[in-house]
Coordinates of C-alpha atoms and ligand atoms in Angstrom, one line a residue:
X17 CA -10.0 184.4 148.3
X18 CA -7.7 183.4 145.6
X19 CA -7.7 187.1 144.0
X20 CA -4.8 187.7 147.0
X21 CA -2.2 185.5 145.6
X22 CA 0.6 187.4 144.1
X23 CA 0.8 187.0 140.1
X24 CA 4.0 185.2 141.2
X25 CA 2.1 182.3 143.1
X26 CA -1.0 182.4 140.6
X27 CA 1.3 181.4 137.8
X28 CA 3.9 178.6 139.9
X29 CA 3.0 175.1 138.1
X30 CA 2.9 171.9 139.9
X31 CA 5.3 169.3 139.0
X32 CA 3.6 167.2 136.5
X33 CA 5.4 164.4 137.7
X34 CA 4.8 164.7 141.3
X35 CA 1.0 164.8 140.5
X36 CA 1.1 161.6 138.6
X37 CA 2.8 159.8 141.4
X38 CA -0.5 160.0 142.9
X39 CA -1.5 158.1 140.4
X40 CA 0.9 155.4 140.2
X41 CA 1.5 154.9 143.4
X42 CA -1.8 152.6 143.9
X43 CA -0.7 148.9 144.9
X44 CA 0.1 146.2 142.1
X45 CA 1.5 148.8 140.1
X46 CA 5.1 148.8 138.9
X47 CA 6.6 152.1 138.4
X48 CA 8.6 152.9 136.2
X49 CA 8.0 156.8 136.6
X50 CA 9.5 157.8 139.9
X51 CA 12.8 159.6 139.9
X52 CA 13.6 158.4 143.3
X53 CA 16.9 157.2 144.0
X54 CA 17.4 153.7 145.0
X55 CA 17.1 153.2 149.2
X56 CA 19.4 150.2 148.9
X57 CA 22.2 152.5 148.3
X58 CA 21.5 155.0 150.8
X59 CA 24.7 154.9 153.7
X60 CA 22.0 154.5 156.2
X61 CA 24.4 153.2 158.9
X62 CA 27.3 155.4 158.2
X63 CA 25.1 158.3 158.6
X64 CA 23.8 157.4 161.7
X65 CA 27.4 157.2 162.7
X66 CA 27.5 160.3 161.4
X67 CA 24.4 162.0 162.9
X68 CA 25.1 161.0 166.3
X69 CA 28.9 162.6 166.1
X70 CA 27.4 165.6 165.3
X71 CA 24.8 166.1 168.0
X72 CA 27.2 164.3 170.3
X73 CA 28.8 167.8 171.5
X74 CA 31.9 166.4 172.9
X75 CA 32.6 165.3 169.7
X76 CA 34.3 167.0 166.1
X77 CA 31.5 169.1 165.6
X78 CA 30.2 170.2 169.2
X79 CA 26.9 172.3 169.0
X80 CA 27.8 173.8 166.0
X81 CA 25.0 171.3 164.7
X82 CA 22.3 172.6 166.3
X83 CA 23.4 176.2 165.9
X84 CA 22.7 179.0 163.2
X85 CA 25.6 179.5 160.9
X86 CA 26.9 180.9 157.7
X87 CA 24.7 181.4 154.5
X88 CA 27.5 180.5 152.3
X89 CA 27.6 176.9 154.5
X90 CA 30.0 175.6 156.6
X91 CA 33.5 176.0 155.5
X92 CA 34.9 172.8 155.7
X93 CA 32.2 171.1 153.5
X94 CA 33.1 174.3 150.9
X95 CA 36.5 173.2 150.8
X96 CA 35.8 169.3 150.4
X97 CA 33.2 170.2 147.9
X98 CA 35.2 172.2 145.9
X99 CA 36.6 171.1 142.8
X100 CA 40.2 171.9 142.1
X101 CA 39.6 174.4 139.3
X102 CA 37.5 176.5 141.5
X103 CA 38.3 179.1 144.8
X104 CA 36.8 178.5 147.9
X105 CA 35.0 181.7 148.1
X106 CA 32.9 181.0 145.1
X107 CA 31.3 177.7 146.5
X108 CA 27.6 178.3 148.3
X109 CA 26.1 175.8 149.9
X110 CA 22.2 174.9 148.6
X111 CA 19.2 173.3 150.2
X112 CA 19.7 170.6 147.8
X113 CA 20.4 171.6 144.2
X114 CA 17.2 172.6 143.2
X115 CA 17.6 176.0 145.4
X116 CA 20.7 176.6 143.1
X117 CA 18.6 176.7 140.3
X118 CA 15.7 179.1 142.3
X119 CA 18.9 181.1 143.5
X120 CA 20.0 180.9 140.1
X121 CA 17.0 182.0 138.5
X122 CA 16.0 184.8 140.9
X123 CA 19.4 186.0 139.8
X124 CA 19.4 186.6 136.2
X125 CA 15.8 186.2 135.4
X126 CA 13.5 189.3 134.6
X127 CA 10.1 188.7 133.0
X128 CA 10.7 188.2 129.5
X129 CA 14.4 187.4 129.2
X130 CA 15.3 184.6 127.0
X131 CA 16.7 181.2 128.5
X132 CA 17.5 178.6 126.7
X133 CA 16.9 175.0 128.0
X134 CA 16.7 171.6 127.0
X135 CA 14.2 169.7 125.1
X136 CA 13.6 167.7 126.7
X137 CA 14.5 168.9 129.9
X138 CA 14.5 168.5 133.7
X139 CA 11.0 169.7 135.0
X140 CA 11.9 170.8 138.4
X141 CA 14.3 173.5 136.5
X142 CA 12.0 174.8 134.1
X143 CA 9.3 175.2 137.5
X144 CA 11.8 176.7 139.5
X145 CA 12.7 179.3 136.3
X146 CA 9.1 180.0 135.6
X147 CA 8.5 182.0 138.8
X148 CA 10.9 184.3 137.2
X149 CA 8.3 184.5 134.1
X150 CA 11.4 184.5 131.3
X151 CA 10.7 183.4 127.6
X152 CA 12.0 179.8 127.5
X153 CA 13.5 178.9 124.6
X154 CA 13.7 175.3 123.9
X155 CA 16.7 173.4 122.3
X156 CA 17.0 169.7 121.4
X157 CA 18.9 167.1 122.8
X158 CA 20.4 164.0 120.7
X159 CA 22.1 161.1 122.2
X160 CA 25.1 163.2 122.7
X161 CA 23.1 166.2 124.5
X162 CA 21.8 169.4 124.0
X163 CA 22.4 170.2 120.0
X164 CA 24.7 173.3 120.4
X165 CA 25.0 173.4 116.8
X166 CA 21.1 174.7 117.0
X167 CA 22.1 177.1 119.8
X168 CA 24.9 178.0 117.6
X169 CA 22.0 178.8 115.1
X170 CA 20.0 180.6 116.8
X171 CA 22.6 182.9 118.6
X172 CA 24.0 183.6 114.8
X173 CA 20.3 184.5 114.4
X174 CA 19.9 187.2 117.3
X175 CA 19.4 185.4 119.9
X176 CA 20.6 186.7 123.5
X177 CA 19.8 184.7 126.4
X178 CA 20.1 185.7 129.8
X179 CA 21.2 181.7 130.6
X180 CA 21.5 178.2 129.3
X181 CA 20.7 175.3 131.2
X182 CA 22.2 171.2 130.7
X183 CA 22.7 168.6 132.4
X184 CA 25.7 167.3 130.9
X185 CA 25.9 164.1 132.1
X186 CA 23.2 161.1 132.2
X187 CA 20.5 163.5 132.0
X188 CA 17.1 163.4 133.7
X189 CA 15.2 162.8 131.2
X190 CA 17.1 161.6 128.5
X191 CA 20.0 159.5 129.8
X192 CA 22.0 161.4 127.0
X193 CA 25.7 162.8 127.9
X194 CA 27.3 166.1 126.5
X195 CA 29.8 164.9 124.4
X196 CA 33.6 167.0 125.3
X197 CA 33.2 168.5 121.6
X198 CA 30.1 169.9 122.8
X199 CA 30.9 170.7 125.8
X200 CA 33.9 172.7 124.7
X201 CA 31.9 174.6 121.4
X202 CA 29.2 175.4 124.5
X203 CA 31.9 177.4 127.0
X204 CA 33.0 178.9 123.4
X205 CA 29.6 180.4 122.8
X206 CA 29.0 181.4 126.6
X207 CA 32.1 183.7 126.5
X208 CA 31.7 185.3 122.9
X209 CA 28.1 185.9 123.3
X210 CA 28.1 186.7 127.1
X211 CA 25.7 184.2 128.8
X212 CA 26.0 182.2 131.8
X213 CA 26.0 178.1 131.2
X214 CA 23.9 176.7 134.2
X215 CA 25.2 172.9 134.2
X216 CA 23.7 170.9 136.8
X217 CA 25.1 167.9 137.7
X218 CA 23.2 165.7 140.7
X219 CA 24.4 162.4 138.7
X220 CA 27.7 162.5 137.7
X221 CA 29.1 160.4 140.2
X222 CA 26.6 157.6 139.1
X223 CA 28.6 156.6 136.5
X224 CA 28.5 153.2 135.4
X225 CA 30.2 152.8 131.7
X226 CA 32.6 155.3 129.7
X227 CA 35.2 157.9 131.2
X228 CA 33.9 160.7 133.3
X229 CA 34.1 164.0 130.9
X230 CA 35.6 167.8 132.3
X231 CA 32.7 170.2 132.9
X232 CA 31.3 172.7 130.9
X233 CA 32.8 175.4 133.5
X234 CA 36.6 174.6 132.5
X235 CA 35.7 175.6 128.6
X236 CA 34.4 179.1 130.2
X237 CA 33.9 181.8 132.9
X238 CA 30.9 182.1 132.8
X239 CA 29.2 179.0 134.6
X240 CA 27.6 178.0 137.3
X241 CA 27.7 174.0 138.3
X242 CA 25.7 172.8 140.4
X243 CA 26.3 169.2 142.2
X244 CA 24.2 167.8 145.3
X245 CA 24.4 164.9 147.8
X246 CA 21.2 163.6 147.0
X247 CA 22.2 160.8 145.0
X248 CA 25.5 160.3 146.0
X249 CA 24.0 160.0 150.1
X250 CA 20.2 160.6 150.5
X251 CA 17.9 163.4 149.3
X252 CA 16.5 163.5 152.2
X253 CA 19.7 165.3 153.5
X254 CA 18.7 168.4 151.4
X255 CA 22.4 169.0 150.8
X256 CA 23.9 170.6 147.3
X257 CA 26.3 173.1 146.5
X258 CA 27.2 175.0 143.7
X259 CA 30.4 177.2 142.3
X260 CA 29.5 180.8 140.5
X261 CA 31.7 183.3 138.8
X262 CA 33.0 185.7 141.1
X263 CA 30.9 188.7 139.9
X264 CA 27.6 186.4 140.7
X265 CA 28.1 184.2 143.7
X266 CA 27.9 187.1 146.0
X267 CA 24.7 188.3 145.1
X268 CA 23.2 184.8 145.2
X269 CA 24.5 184.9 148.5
X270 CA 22.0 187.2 149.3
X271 CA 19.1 186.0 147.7
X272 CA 19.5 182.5 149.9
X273 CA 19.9 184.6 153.2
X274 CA 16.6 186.1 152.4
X275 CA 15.1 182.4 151.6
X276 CA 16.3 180.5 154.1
X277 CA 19.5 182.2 156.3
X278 CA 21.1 178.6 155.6
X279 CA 21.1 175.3 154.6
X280 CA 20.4 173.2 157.8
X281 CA 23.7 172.8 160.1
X282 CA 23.0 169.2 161.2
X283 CA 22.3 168.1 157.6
X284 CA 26.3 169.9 156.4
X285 CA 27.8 168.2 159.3
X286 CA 26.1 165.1 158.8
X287 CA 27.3 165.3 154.6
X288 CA 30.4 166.8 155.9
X289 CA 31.0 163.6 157.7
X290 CA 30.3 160.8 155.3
X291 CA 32.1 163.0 152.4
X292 CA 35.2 163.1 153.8
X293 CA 35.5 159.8 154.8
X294 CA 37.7 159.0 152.0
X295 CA 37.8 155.2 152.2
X296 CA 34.0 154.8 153.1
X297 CA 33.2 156.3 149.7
X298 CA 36.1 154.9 147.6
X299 CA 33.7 151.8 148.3
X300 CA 30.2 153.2 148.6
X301 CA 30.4 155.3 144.9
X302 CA 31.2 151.9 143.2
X303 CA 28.6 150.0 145.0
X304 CA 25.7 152.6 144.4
X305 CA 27.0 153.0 140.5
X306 CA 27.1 149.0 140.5
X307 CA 23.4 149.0 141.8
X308 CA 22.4 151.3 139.2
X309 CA 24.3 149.4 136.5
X310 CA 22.5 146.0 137.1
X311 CA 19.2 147.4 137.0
X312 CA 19.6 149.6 134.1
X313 CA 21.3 146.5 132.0
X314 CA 18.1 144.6 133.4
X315 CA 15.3 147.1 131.7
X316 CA 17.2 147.7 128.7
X317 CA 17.8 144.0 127.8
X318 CA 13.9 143.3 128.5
X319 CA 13.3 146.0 126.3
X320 CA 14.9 144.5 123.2
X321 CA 12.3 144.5 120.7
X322 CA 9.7 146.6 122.7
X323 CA 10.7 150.5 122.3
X324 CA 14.1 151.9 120.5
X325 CA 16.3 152.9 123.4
X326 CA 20.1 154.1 123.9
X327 CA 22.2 152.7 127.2
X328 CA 23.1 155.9 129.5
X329 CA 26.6 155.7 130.4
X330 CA 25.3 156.5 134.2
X331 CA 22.2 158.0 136.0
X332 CA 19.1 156.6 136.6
X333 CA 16.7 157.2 133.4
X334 CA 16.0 155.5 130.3
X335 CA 14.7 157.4 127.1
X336 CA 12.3 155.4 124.8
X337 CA 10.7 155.9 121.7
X338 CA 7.7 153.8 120.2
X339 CA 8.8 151.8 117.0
X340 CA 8.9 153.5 114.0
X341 CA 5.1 152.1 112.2
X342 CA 3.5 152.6 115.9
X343 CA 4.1 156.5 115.3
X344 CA 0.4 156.6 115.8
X345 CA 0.2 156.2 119.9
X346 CA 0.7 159.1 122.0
X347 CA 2.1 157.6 125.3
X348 CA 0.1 160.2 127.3
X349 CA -3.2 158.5 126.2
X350 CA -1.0 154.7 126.8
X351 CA -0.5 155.8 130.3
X352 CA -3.7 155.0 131.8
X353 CA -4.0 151.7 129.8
X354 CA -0.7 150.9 131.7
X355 CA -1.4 151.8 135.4
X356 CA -4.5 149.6 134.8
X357 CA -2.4 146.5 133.5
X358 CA 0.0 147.8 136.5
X359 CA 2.8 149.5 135.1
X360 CA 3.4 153.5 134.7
X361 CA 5.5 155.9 133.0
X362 CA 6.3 159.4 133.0
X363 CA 5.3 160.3 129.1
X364 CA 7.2 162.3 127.5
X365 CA 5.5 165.2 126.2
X366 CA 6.2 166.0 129.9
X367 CA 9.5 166.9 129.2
X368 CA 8.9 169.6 126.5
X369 CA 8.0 173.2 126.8
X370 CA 6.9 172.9 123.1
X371 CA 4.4 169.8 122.9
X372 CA 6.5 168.2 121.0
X373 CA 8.0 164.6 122.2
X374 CA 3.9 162.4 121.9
X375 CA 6.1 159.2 120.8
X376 CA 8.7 158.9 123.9
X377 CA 8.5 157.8 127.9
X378 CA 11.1 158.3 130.2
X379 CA 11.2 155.2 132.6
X380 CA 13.5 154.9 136.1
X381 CA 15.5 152.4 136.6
X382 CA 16.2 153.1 140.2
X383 CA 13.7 152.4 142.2
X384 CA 12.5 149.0 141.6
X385 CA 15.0 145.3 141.6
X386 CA 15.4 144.1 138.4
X387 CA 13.2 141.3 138.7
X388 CA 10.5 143.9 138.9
X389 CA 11.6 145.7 136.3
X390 CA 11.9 142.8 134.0
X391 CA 8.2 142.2 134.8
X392 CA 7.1 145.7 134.2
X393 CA 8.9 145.4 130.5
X394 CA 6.6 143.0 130.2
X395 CA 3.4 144.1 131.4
X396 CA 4.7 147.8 129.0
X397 CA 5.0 145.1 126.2
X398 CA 1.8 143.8 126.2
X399 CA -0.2 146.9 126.8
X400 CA 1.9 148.7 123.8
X401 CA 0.8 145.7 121.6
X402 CA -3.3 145.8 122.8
X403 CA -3.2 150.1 122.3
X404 CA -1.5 149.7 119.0
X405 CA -4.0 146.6 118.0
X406 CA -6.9 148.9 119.0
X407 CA -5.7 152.1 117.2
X408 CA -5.2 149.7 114.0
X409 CA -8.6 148.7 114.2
X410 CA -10.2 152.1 114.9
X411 CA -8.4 153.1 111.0
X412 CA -6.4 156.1 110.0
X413 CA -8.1 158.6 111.6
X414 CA -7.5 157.1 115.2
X415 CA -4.6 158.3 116.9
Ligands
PLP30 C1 18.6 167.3 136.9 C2 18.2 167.5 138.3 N1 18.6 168.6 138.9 C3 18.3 168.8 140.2 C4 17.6 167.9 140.9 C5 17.2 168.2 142.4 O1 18.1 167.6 143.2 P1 18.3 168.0 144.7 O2 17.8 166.8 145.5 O3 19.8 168.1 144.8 O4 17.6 169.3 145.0 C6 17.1 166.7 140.3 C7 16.3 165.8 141.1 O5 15.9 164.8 140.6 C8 17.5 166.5 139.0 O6 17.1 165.4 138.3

């Protein structure tokens, strides 16, 4: 009966990532591939504070939990969300940020318009953008981001896209951060060749090393940023927001009514509540960015030697590519190797819309203690070593 499904359905990918955690997640194997945030850091107890206040009726919030309310999200969390740069009335909340970009891509996307995005680049974007069916247009990324010199080339060139999408900071896969020159040259381009900047940001409080950078948005008028609670709190929440030019944000407005009316009440109040509770997160951000600094310190030290790496300044992802010599593994054919000596990866031909990226992994910090992690650098070592002993032996033509 599959002839039924709508063109639209027929042609939604699965997450290539979520279908390998099947894989990985067998016991005795150390994973390195997840993008799950660490449950250590997760306020656990302050939310429950939290949750009972709101269902508590007496109490700030009353039934206003449990009731229907405003697509745009309740207006308290708007204003605590919203940065200082940007009006209240252009702030939405999101069922997490990853409706922002379907919201965002139902928006601007027809089938065939060009959008540029990163390579490589956050899969869960390019999925939600592909129901929209546009031409994806894929840019690199070096350790200071997305190469807007390129873009700069190929808008010289005739290019016109509808929307370009970054994560500017500690980005899923790479780690890499938009450097301010960047940043500014990329709001420069957005206004003289009229596209929107998508700039999604779910990790930019996880910042461990360096000086937090301005956003692509104060550079020009035309973006959209989109931020979410999911690291910060708990994805489970399903809590994100985003702010959108004026002439946009009311007709995403719209699109989320039709979706989903809003973004559960209990879940705002409960994000509400934690969020503004200034001196609870004046220690809870350090301690979650401290958690992600030991562990990431922990991978990349046991990875001296192993696979050439750069430190994010924040997030939760390292970026690795095989030794130069070894250029003859693809770590799609290592992965299977590994989950059997008990360690996995995501590789990173993954990440590209263009097959391109055979010699690089991305591997998570978050989820596993760093004594783990030092171990699965280890076991990664010595299956690296076996795959590229074999592909010696088996001559030239081997790969
Ligand atoms: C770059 C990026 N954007 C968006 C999301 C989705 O986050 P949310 O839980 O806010 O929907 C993720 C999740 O991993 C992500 O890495």
């Amino acid at each position: 009966m599959d002839h039924l499904l709508s063109r639209r359905a027929a042609g939604a990918t699965s997450s290539v990532i979520r279908d390998l955690l099947h894989l990985v997640n067998r016991p005795g194997v150390l994973s390195l591939a997840g993008g799950l945030p660490c449950a250590d850091g997760f306020p656990t107890e302050r939310m429950a504070v939290a949750a009972e206040r709101a269902l508590a009726g007496g109490g700030r919030y009353g039934v206003e939990a449990l009731q229907y309310g405003p697509t745009e999200g309740d207006a308290e969390l708007r204003r605590l969300v919203a940065p200082a740069d940007v009006a209240f009335d252009q702030m939405l909340v999101t069922t997490g940020s990853q409706q922002g970009l379907d919201l965002v891509a139902r928006a601007l996307i027809d089938p065939g318009d060009p959008v540029v995005v990163e390579a490589p680049g956050y899969l869960g974007a390019l999925q939600a953008m592909r129901v929209c069916e546009p031409r994806f247009v894929p840019v690199r990324t070096d350790e200071h981001g997305l190469r807007v010199d390129e873009l700069g080339a190929l808008l010289a060139a005739g290019l016109r896209p509808k929307l370009v999408y970054t994560v500017p900071n500690f980005q899923n896969p790479s780690g890499a951060t938009l450097s301010l020159e960047r940043r500014r040259e990329l709001g420069d381009l957005a206004d003289r060749f009229g596209f929107v900047v998508v700039e999604d940001d779910p990790y930019g409080a996880l910042r461990f090393a360096g000086e937090p950078l301005p956003p692509v948005r104060l550079f020009t008028d035309n973006a959209v940023t989109l931020g979410s609670a999911s690291k910060v709190l708990a994805p489970g929440l399903r809590v994100g927001w985003l702010s959108a030019p004026r002439w946009l944000v009311g007709s995403l407005v719209r699109l989320k009514q039709a979706a989903d009316l809003h973004t559960s009440s209990l879940a705002q109040r409960i994000a509400l509540d934690v969020l503004s509770d200034k001196a609870f997160m004046a220690g809870h951000l350090p301690r979650i960015a401290d958690l992600y600094r030991a562990r990431c310190d922990a991978l990349v030290s046991a990875l001296d030697g192993v696979l050439e790496l750069s430190r994010p300044d924040g997030g939760m992802f390292l970026w690795c590519r095989l030794p130069i010599g070894s250029a003859r593994l693809d770590t799609t054919e290592v992965l299977p190797l590994a989950v059997e000596r008990g360690v996995a990866f995501v590789p990173g031909a993954a990440f590209f819309v263009d097959g391109a990226g055979h010699d690089t992994m991305r591997l998570s910090y978050a989820t596993l203690s760093p004594v783990e992690l030092v171990e699965a650098a280890g076991r990664l070592d010595g299956v690296l070593a076996d795959a590229e002993r074999t592909a010696v032996l088996a001559g030239p033509a081997a790969k």
